[in-house]
PDB file of C-alpha atoms in Angstrom:
ATOM      1  CA  MET A   1      32.101  17.858  -1.220  1.00 67.00           C
ATOM      2  CA  THR A   2      30.586  16.564   1.990  1.00 94.00           C
ATOM      3  CA  ARG A   3      32.327  13.755   4.049  1.00 97.00           C
ATOM      4  CA  LEU A   4      29.373  11.473   2.763  1.00 98.00           C
ATOM      5  CA  GLU A   5      30.137  12.174  -0.768  1.00 97.00           C
ATOM      6  CA  GLU A   6      33.791  11.484  -0.255  1.00 97.00           C
ATOM      7  CA  VAL A   7      32.681   8.330   1.237  1.00 98.00           C
ATOM      8  CA  LEU A   8      30.553   7.270  -1.784  1.00 98.00           C
ATOM      9  CA  ALA A   9      33.150   8.434  -4.262  1.00 97.00           C
ATOM     10  CA  GLY A  10      35.772   6.421  -2.479  1.00 97.00           C
ATOM     11  CA  ILE A  11      33.729   3.446  -2.834  1.00 97.00           C
ATOM     12  CA  GLY A  12      33.306   3.692  -6.491  1.00 92.00           C
ATOM     13  CA  PRO A  13      31.070   1.436  -8.316  1.00 97.00           C
ATOM     14  CA  LEU A  14      28.283   0.383  -5.803  1.00 98.00           C
ATOM     15  CA  ALA A  15      24.884  -1.184  -5.458  1.00 98.00           C
ATOM     16  CA  VAL A  16      22.404   0.325  -2.854  1.00 98.00           C
ATOM     17  CA  ALA A  17      20.096  -2.155  -1.016  1.00 98.00           C
ATOM     18  CA  VAL A  18      17.027   0.157  -1.331  1.00 98.00           C
ATOM     19  CA  SER A  19      13.918  -1.126   1.438  1.00 95.00           C
ATOM     20  CA  GLY A  20      11.843   1.931   0.531  1.00 95.00           C
ATOM     21  CA  GLY A  21      12.565   4.042   3.807  1.00 95.00           C
ATOM     22  CA  VAL A  22      14.103   7.191   4.240  1.00 96.00           C
ATOM     23  CA  ASP A  23      17.641   6.000   4.822  1.00 97.00           C
ATOM     24  CA  SER A  24      17.951   3.836   1.874  1.00 97.00           C
ATOM     25  CA  LEU A  25      16.249   6.188  -0.583  1.00 98.00           C
ATOM     26  CA  THR A  26      18.148   9.043   0.386  1.00 98.00           C
ATOM     27  CA  LEU A  27      21.514   6.995   0.126  1.00 98.00           C
ATOM     28  CA  ALA A  28      20.443   5.959  -3.200  1.00 98.00           C
ATOM     29  CA  ALA A  29      19.550   9.460  -4.371  1.00 98.00           C
ATOM     30  CA  LEU A  30      22.761  11.062  -3.392  1.00 98.00           C
ATOM     31  CA  SER A  31      24.733   8.047  -4.720  1.00 98.00           C
ATOM     32  CA  HIS A  32      23.319   8.448  -8.052  1.00 98.00           C
ATOM     33  CA  ARG A  33      23.820  12.060  -7.976  1.00 97.00           C
ATOM     34  CA  VAL A  34      27.672  11.680  -6.946  1.00 97.00           C
ATOM     35  CA  LEU A  35      28.445   8.528  -9.200  1.00 98.00           C
ATOM     36  CA  GLY A  36      25.721   8.600 -12.028  1.00 97.00           C
ATOM     37  CA  ASP A  37      25.963   5.150 -13.718  1.00 96.00           C
ATOM     38  CA  GLY A  38      28.281   4.126 -10.784  1.00 97.00           C
ATOM     39  CA  ALA A  39      25.358   3.702  -8.416  1.00 98.00           C
ATOM     40  CA  ALA A  40      22.893   0.818  -9.004  1.00 98.00           C
ATOM     41  CA  MET A  41      19.827   0.094  -6.645  1.00 98.00           C
ATOM     42  CA  VAL A  42      18.509  -3.211  -5.960  1.00 98.00           C
ATOM     43  CA  HIS A  43      15.026  -3.666  -3.962  1.00 98.00           C
ATOM     44  CA  ALA A  44      14.021  -6.993  -2.552  1.00 96.00           C
ATOM     45  CA  ALA A  45      10.194  -7.408  -2.847  1.00 95.00           C
ATOM     46  CA  SER A  46       8.601  -9.812   0.021  1.00 94.00           C
ATOM     47  CA  PRO A  47       5.738 -10.571   2.023  1.00 95.00           C
ATOM     48  CA  ALA A  48       7.428  -8.648   4.643  1.00 95.00           C
ATOM     49  CA  VAL A  49       7.742  -5.621   2.802  1.00 95.00           C
ATOM     50  CA  PRO A  50       4.610  -3.409   2.057  1.00 93.00           C
ATOM     51  CA  ALA A  51       3.348  -3.072  -1.270  1.00 93.00           C
ATOM     52  CA  GLU A  52       3.632   0.723  -1.078  1.00 93.00           C
ATOM     53  CA  ALA A  53       7.179   0.554  -0.020  1.00 95.00           C
ATOM     54  CA  THR A  54       8.027  -1.041  -3.268  1.00 96.00           C
ATOM     55  CA  ALA A  55       5.821   1.170  -5.286  1.00 96.00           C
ATOM     56  CA  ARG A  56       7.798   4.030  -3.624  1.00 96.00           C
ATOM     57  CA  VAL A  57      10.966   2.585  -4.671  1.00 97.00           C
ATOM     58  CA  ARG A  58       9.894   2.310  -8.231  1.00 97.00           C
ATOM     59  CA  ARG A  59       8.576   5.672  -8.168  1.00 96.00           C
ATOM     60  CA  GLU A  60      11.695   7.449  -6.885  1.00 96.00           C
ATOM     61  CA  ALA A  61      13.836   5.308  -9.309  1.00 97.00           C
ATOM     62  CA  GLU A  62      11.572   6.572 -12.406  1.00 96.00           C
ATOM     63  CA  ARG A  63      11.850  10.132 -10.854  1.00 94.00           C
ATOM     64  CA  GLU A  64      15.439  10.236 -10.316  1.00 94.00           C
ATOM     65  CA  GLY A  65      16.527   7.992 -13.217  1.00 95.00           C
ATOM     66  CA  TRP A  66      17.988   5.206 -11.147  1.00 96.00           C
ATOM     67  CA  ALA A  67      19.076   1.773 -12.450  1.00 94.00           C
ATOM     68  CA  LEU A  68      16.744  -0.438 -10.601  1.00 97.00           C
ATOM     69  CA  THR A  69      16.769  -4.136 -10.037  1.00 98.00           C
ATOM     70  CA  VAL A  70      13.805  -5.715  -8.062  1.00 97.00           C
ATOM     71  CA  VAL A  71      14.500  -9.219  -6.757  1.00 97.00           C
ATOM     72  CA  GLN A  72      12.890 -11.724  -4.602  1.00 92.00           C
ATOM     73  CA  ALA A  73      15.358 -12.460  -1.872  1.00 90.00           C
ATOM     74  CA  GLY A  74      13.676 -15.724  -0.903  1.00 92.00           C
ATOM     75  CA  GLU A  75      13.834 -15.550   2.779  1.00 95.00           C
ATOM     76  CA  PHE A  76      10.266 -17.193   2.918  1.00 95.00           C
ATOM     77  CA  ASP A  77      12.091 -20.275   1.425  1.00 96.00           C
ATOM     78  CA  ASP A  78      14.481 -20.289   4.417  1.00 97.00           C
ATOM     79  CA  PRO A  79      13.116 -22.303   7.418  1.00 97.00           C
ATOM     80  CA  ARG A  80      15.343 -20.714   9.810  1.00 97.00           C
ATOM     81  CA  TYR A  81      13.813 -17.248   8.842  1.00 97.00           C
ATOM     82  CA  ARG A  82      10.261 -18.548   9.024  1.00 97.00           C
ATOM     83  CA  ALA A  83      11.173 -20.251  12.547  1.00 97.00           C
ATOM     84  CA  ASN A  84      11.590 -16.551  13.757  1.00 97.00           C
ATOM     85  CA  PRO A  85      14.620 -16.968  16.293  1.00 96.00           C
ATOM     86  CA  VAL A  86      15.800 -13.925  18.084  1.00 93.00           C
ATOM     87  CA  ASN A  87      18.493 -13.430  15.237  1.00 94.00           C
ATOM     88  CA  ARG A  88      15.842 -13.718  12.248  1.00 95.00           C
ATOM     89  CA  CYS A  89      17.325 -10.495  10.852  1.00 95.00           C
ATOM     90  CA  PHE A  90      20.544 -12.433  10.335  1.00 96.00           C
ATOM     91  CA  PHE A  91      18.867 -14.847   8.243  1.00 97.00           C
ATOM     92  CA  CYS A  92      16.667 -12.298   6.231  1.00 96.00           C
ATOM     93  CA  LYS A  93      19.896 -10.127   5.395  1.00 97.00           C
ATOM     94  CA  THR A  94      21.672 -13.343   4.618  1.00 97.00           C
ATOM     95  CA  ASN A  95      19.105 -14.270   1.862  1.00 97.00           C
ATOM     96  CA  LEU A  96      19.081 -10.354   0.787  1.00 97.00           C
ATOM     97  CA  TYR A  97      22.785  -9.937   0.429  1.00 97.00           C
ATOM     98  CA  GLY A  98      23.257 -13.429  -1.033  1.00 97.00           C
ATOM     99  CA  THR A  99      20.599 -12.386  -3.806  1.00 97.00           C
ATOM    100  CA  ILE A 100      22.057  -9.125  -4.475  1.00 97.00           C
ATOM    101  CA  ARG A 101      25.213 -10.696  -4.978  1.00 97.00           C
ATOM    102  CA  THR A 102      23.718 -12.860  -7.821  1.00 96.00           C
ATOM    103  CA  VAL A 103      22.794  -9.636  -9.929  1.00 97.00           C
ATOM    104  CA  THR A 104      25.837  -7.488  -9.345  1.00 97.00           C
ATOM    105  CA  ASP A 105      29.413  -7.727  -8.517  1.00 97.00           C
ATOM    106  CA  ARG A 106      29.635  -4.136  -7.226  1.00 98.00           C
ATOM    107  CA  GLN A 107      30.291  -3.303  -3.809  1.00 98.00           C
ATOM    108  CA  MET A 108      27.062  -3.389  -1.511  1.00 98.00           C
ATOM    109  CA  VAL A 109      26.115  -0.546   0.667  1.00 98.00           C
ATOM    110  CA  SER A 110      23.231  -0.101   3.098  1.00 98.00           C
ATOM    111  CA  GLY A 111      21.254   2.554   4.579  1.00 97.00           C
ATOM    112  CA  ALA A 112      22.429   1.750   8.189  1.00 96.00           C
ATOM    113  CA  ASN A 113      23.063   5.104  10.380  1.00 97.00           C
ATOM    114  CA  LEU A 114      24.731   5.506  13.638  1.00 96.00           C
ATOM    115  CA  ASN A 115      21.358   5.291  15.427  1.00 93.00           C
ATOM    116  CA  ASP A 116      21.353   1.704  14.197  1.00 91.00           C
ATOM    117  CA  LEU A 117      24.669   0.836  16.031  1.00 91.00           C
ATOM    118  CA  GLY A 118      22.705   1.376  19.423  1.00 81.00           C
ATOM    119  CA  GLU A 119      20.001  -1.418  18.721  1.00 76.00           C
ATOM    120  CA  TYR A 120      19.911  -4.895  18.556  1.00 79.00           C
ATOM    121  CA  ARG A 121      20.553  -5.597  14.657  1.00 86.00           C
ATOM    122  CA  PRO A 122      21.688  -9.118  13.858  1.00 92.00           C
ATOM    123  CA  GLY A 123      21.395  -8.040  10.124  1.00 93.00           C
ATOM    124  CA  LEU A 124      24.588  -6.143  10.660  1.00 95.00           C
ATOM    125  CA  ASP A 125      26.153  -9.357  11.225  1.00 96.00           C
ATOM    126  CA  ALA A 126      25.108 -10.594   8.002  1.00 97.00           C
ATOM    127  CA  ALA A 127      26.173  -7.445   6.326  1.00 97.00           C
ATOM    128  CA  ARG A 128      29.748  -7.840   8.001  1.00 97.00           C
ATOM    129  CA  GLU A 129      29.886 -11.512   6.494  1.00 97.00           C
ATOM    130  CA  HIS A 130      28.960 -10.258   3.141  1.00 97.00           C
ATOM    131  CA  GLY A 131      31.342  -7.318   3.060  1.00 98.00           C
ATOM    132  CA  VAL A 132      28.446  -4.585   2.995  1.00 98.00           C
ATOM    133  CA  ARG A 133      29.732  -1.327   3.758  1.00 98.00           C
ATOM    134  CA  HIS A 134      27.543   1.651   5.689  1.00 98.00           C
ATOM    135  CA  PRO A 135      28.120   4.851   4.237  1.00 98.00           C
ATOM    136  CA  TYR A 136      26.230   7.045   6.837  1.00 98.00           C
ATOM    137  CA  VAL A 137      28.159   5.255   9.586  1.00 98.00           C
ATOM    138  CA  GLU A 138      31.662   5.821   7.798  1.00 98.00           C
ATOM    139  CA  ALA A 139      30.522   9.604   7.456  1.00 98.00           C
ATOM    140  CA  GLY A 140      29.307   9.756  10.842  1.00 97.00           C
ATOM    141  CA  LEU A 141      25.469  10.355  10.249  1.00 97.00           C
ATOM    142  CA  ASP A 142      22.423   9.643  12.406  1.00 97.00           C
ATOM    143  CA  LYS A 143      18.609   9.489  11.467  1.00 95.00           C
ATOM    144  CA  ALA A 144      18.279  13.154  12.047  1.00 95.00           C
ATOM    145  CA  ALA A 145      21.168  13.843   9.778  1.00 97.00           C
ATOM    146  CA  VAL A 146      19.585  11.789   7.095  1.00 97.00           C
ATOM    147  CA  ARG A 147      16.268  13.219   7.167  1.00 96.00           C
ATOM    148  CA  ALA A 148      17.905  16.801   6.905  1.00 97.00           C
ATOM    149  CA  LEU A 149      19.875  15.518   3.844  1.00 97.00           C
ATOM    150  CA  ALA A 150      16.545  14.157   2.162  1.00 97.00           C
ATOM    151  CA  ARG A 151      15.259  17.692   2.641  1.00 96.00           C
ATOM    152  CA  ASP A 152      18.274  19.221   1.055  1.00 96.00           C
ATOM    153  CA  LEU A 153      18.245  16.756  -1.782  1.00 96.00           C
ATOM    154  CA  GLY A 154      14.608  17.966  -2.329  1.00 96.00           C
ATOM    155  CA  LEU A 155      13.024  14.349  -1.896  1.00 95.00           C
ATOM    156  CA  GLY A 156       9.870  15.687  -0.668  1.00 90.00           C
ATOM    157  CA  ASP A 157       7.783  13.497   1.589  1.00 91.00           C
ATOM    158  CA  VAL A 158      10.443  10.832   1.796  1.00 94.00           C
ATOM    159  CA  ALA A 159      12.194  12.953   4.408  1.00 93.00           C
ATOM    160  CA  GLU A 160       9.226  12.870   6.690  1.00 90.00           C
ATOM    161  CA  LEU A 161       8.615   8.972   6.388  1.00 91.00           C
ATOM    162  CA  PRO A 162       7.767   7.562   9.675  1.00 86.00           C
ATOM    163  CA  SER A 163      10.448   4.685  10.707  1.00 83.00           C
ATOM    164  CA  ALA A 164       9.052   1.298   9.342  1.00 81.00           C
ATOM    165  CA  PRO A 165      11.227  -1.949   9.658  1.00 85.00           C
ATOM    166  CA  CYS A 166       9.967  -4.741   8.125  1.00 92.00           C
ATOM    167  CA  LEU A 167       6.533  -6.521   9.186  1.00 95.00           C
ATOM    168  CA  SER A 168       8.336  -9.559  10.331  1.00 96.00           C
ATOM    169  CA  SER A 169       9.641  -7.294  13.171  1.00 93.00           C
ATOM    170  CA  ARG A 170       6.146  -6.971  14.546  1.00 95.00           C
ATOM    171  CA  VAL A 171       6.015 -10.675  15.511  1.00 95.00           C
ATOM    172  CA  GLU A 172       6.975 -11.888  18.799  1.00 94.00           C
ATOM    173  CA  THR A 173      10.077 -13.996  18.652  1.00 95.00           C
ATOM    174  CA  GLY A 174       9.337 -17.924  18.383  1.00 95.00           C
ATOM    175  CA  LEU A 175       6.002 -17.387  16.624  1.00 94.00           C
ATOM    176  CA  ARG A 176       6.517 -18.678  12.940  1.00 95.00           C
ATOM    177  CA  ILE A 177       6.228 -15.937  10.301  1.00 96.00           C
ATOM    178  CA  GLU A 178       3.480 -16.546   8.035  1.00 94.00           C
ATOM    179  CA  PRO A 179       2.364 -14.243   4.880  1.00 94.00           C
ATOM    180  CA  GLU A 180      -1.129 -14.306   6.177  1.00 94.00           C
ATOM    181  CA  MET A 181       0.115 -12.896   9.451  1.00 94.00           C
ATOM    182  CA  LEU A 182       2.197 -10.180   7.875  1.00 96.00           C
ATOM    183  CA  ALA A 183      -0.854  -9.149   5.666  1.00 96.00           C
ATOM    184  CA  PHE A 184      -3.093  -8.555   8.708  1.00 96.00           C
ATOM    185  CA  ILE A 185      -0.234  -6.698  10.557  1.00 96.00           C
ATOM    186  CA  HIS A 186      -0.022  -4.336   7.488  1.00 95.00           C
ATOM    187  CA  ALA A 187      -3.725  -3.883   7.339  1.00 96.00           C
ATOM    188  CA  VAL A 188      -4.245  -3.163  11.030  1.00 96.00           C
ATOM    189  CA  GLU A 189      -1.328  -0.545  10.977  1.00 94.00           C
ATOM    190  CA  GLY A 190      -3.155   1.032   8.249  1.00 93.00           C
ATOM    191  CA  MET A 191      -6.402   1.038  10.006  1.00 95.00           C
ATOM    192  CA  VAL A 192      -5.194   2.516  13.009  1.00 95.00           C
ATOM    193  CA  GLY A 193      -2.990   5.076  10.996  1.00 92.00           C
ATOM    194  CA  GLY A 194      -6.048   6.003   9.332  1.00 92.00           C
ATOM    195  CA  ALA A 195      -7.842   6.605  12.490  1.00 92.00           C
ATOM    196  CA  LEU A 196      -5.328   8.886  13.913  1.00 91.00           C
ATOM    197  CA  GLY A 197      -5.232  11.068  10.682  1.00 85.00           C
ATOM    198  CA  ALA A 198      -2.311  12.648   8.710  1.00 69.00           C
ATOM    199  CA  SER A 199       1.026  10.862   9.362  1.00 71.00           C
ATOM    200  CA  ASP A 200       4.548  12.506  10.197  1.00 69.00           C
ATOM    201  CA  ALA A 201       7.966  11.161  10.982  1.00 69.00           C
ATOM    202  CA  ARG A 202       7.286  11.360  14.837  1.00 76.00           C
ATOM    203  CA  ARG A 203       4.381   8.894  14.649  1.00 85.00           C
ATOM    204  CA  ALA A 204       4.900   5.294  15.622  1.00 90.00           C
ATOM    205  CA  VAL A 205       2.151   2.561  15.060  1.00 93.00           C
ATOM    206  CA  ARG A 206       3.072  -1.086  15.302  1.00 95.00           C
ATOM    207  CA  CYS A 207       0.816  -3.980  15.426  1.00 96.00           C
ATOM    208  CA  ARG A 208       2.691  -6.510  17.713  1.00 95.00           C
ATOM    209  CA  VAL A 209       1.707 -10.294  17.340  1.00 94.00           C
ATOM    210  CA  ARG A 210       2.212 -11.999  20.604  1.00 92.00           C
ATOM    211  CA  ALA A 211       1.574 -15.454  22.078  1.00 88.00           C
ATOM    212  CA  ALA A 212      -0.678 -13.541  24.366  1.00 87.00           C
ATOM    213  CA  GLY A 213      -2.615 -11.470  21.897  1.00 88.00           C
ATOM    214  CA  VAL A 214      -2.295  -8.414  19.476  1.00 94.00           C
ATOM    215  CA  ALA A 215      -0.760  -5.193  21.171  1.00 94.00           C
ATOM    216  CA  ILE A 216      -1.387  -1.785  19.395  1.00 96.00           C
ATOM    217  CA  GLU A 217       1.663   0.265  20.359  1.00 96.00           C
ATOM    218  CA  LEU A 218       1.667   3.773  19.597  1.00 95.00           C
ATOM    219  CA  ASP A 219       3.739   6.922  20.391  1.00 93.00           C
ATOM    220  CA  PRO A 220       2.522   9.052  23.296  1.00 94.00           C
ATOM    221  CA  ALA A 221       0.585  11.657  21.274  1.00 92.00           C
ATOM    222  CA  SER A 222      -0.886   9.022  19.233  1.00 93.00           C
ATOM    223  CA  LEU A 223      -1.980   6.861  22.152  1.00 95.00           C
ATOM    224  CA  ALA A 224      -3.639  10.220  24.001  1.00 94.00           C
ATOM    225  CA  ALA A 225      -5.504  10.851  20.837  1.00 92.00           C
ATOM    226  CA  LEU A 226      -7.581   7.498  20.725  1.00 93.00           C
ATOM    227  CA  ASP A 227     -10.401   7.875  23.322  1.00 93.00           C
ATOM    228  CA  ALA A 228     -12.041   4.927  24.517  1.00 94.00           C
ATOM    229  CA  SER A 229     -14.757   4.716  22.125  1.00 95.00           C
ATOM    230  CA  THR A 230     -12.446   4.844  19.212  1.00 94.00           C
ATOM    231  CA  ARG A 231     -10.072   2.416  20.839  1.00 95.00           C
ATOM    232  CA  ASP A 232     -13.279  -0.181  21.244  1.00 95.00           C
ATOM    233  CA  ASP A 233     -14.309   0.258  17.783  1.00 95.00           C
ATOM    234  CA  LEU A 234     -10.652  -0.376  16.669  1.00 96.00           C
ATOM    235  CA  ALA A 235     -10.356  -3.379  18.850  1.00 95.00           C
ATOM    236  CA  GLY A 236     -13.485  -4.808  17.405  1.00 94.00           C
ATOM    237  CA  ARG A 237     -12.425  -4.374  13.670  1.00 94.00           C
ATOM    238  CA  ILE A 238      -8.959  -5.832  14.657  1.00 94.00           C
ATOM    239  CA  ALA A 239     -10.309  -8.861  16.126  1.00 91.00           C
ATOM    240  CA  ALA A 240     -12.774  -9.439  13.055  1.00 91.00           C
ATOM    241  CA  ALA A 241      -9.917  -9.100  10.644  1.00 91.00           C
ATOM    242  CA  ALA A 242      -7.526 -11.293  12.577  1.00 90.00           C
ATOM    243  CA  PRO A 243      -6.606 -14.831  11.304  1.00 87.00           C
ATOM    244  CA  ALA A 244      -8.113 -17.600  13.428  1.00 79.00           C
ATOM    245  CA  GLY A 245      -6.474 -17.925  16.842  1.00 72.00           C
ATOM    246  CA  LEU A 246      -4.511 -14.662  16.572  1.00 74.00           C
ATOM    247  CA  VAL A 247      -6.242 -12.389  19.094  1.00 66.00           C
ATOM    248  CA  GLY A 248      -7.050 -15.153  21.596  1.00 69.00           C
ATOM    249  CA  GLY A 249      -5.738 -12.749  24.249  1.00 72.00           C
ATOM    250  CA  GLY A 250      -7.563  -9.745  23.130  1.00 84.00           C
ATOM    251  CA  VAL A 251      -6.248  -6.512  21.727  1.00 93.00           C
ATOM    252  CA  ARG A 252      -4.585  -3.705  23.702  1.00 93.00           C
ATOM    253  CA  PHE A 253      -3.345  -0.328  23.173  1.00 96.00           C
ATOM    254  CA  LEU A 254       0.099   0.405  24.724  1.00 95.00           C
ATOM    255  CA  PRO A 255       3.077   2.678  24.493  1.00 96.00           C
ATOM    256  CA  TYR A 256       5.379   2.203  21.548  1.00 93.00           C
ATOM    257  CA  LYS A 257       8.503   0.403  22.704  1.00 89.00           C
ATOM    258  CA  VAL A 258      11.422  -0.200  20.091  1.00 85.00           C
ATOM    259  CA  GLY A 259      12.136  -4.081  19.529  1.00 79.00           C
ATOM    260  CA  SER A 260       9.415  -5.050  22.033  1.00 79.00           C
ATOM    261  CA  ALA A 261       8.624  -8.249  19.749  1.00 79.00           C
ATOM    262  CA  PHE A 262      12.250  -9.550  20.465  1.00 76.00           C
ATOM    263  CA  LEU A 263      13.794 -11.810  23.128  1.00 53.00           C
ATOM    264  CA  THR A 264      11.409 -11.730  26.092  1.00 42.00           C
ATOM    265  CA  GLY A 265       8.029 -12.387  24.922  1.00 39.00           C
ATOM    266  CA  ASP A 266       6.576  -9.664  27.590  1.00 41.00           C
ATOM    267  CA  ALA A 267       3.549  -8.357  26.394  1.00 37.00           C
ATOM    268  CA  ALA A 268       3.503  -5.322  28.915  1.00 35.00           C
TER     269      ALA A 268
END
């Protein structure tokens, strides 16, 4: 038995918060294989969660035979979340874990891994307040190890999913979170991703909404792949699709930077 399996077995009956990304889907798969009916999965549908992520969770649940509950966490009813302060994730996760607690009394676990501990993650504060455990962290696993585990478990394309934090993470601190804005962000990322072709785990495509306009942040290979003509075409299509007033500062293509929508408002 691996260290992670030992951690899961030691926790006993648990509920996995499944977002639809590689971390939580892999944790859900292994938890079910170790604990069987002792592992329940809870997914929160939300305007901040792409519909395909919810569909992916449902598909994996059916394929793997999970006990899955889909809830509405209600963060959009929380004015603290909608105001988008720098610790917005705290209010998001507070609503999530509070809602999960209403549908199960099992130990809640998340897919946070060692890499997450090195980033600004106010959601981890909410997890601590709700007694959520992080099996990957307890077992000493980072993102690369999680992807390797997903391959070992035969999870197919799940192992190669690009990192995809919630859509609200693209909105600059202090700009109010609106469902229409998130729908625009998601559509733009799909548009740009389509122009780039086949996706893989190394790709980063982020549509950042800022007070100064819209920034499309890309990993180096993707940024280099867009010639001037393609950029101009995409910029025009993005501006045409934007809610009124959103792209007053124009559309720019920039190198991807983790968490660049937080804290400073720096558009560079």
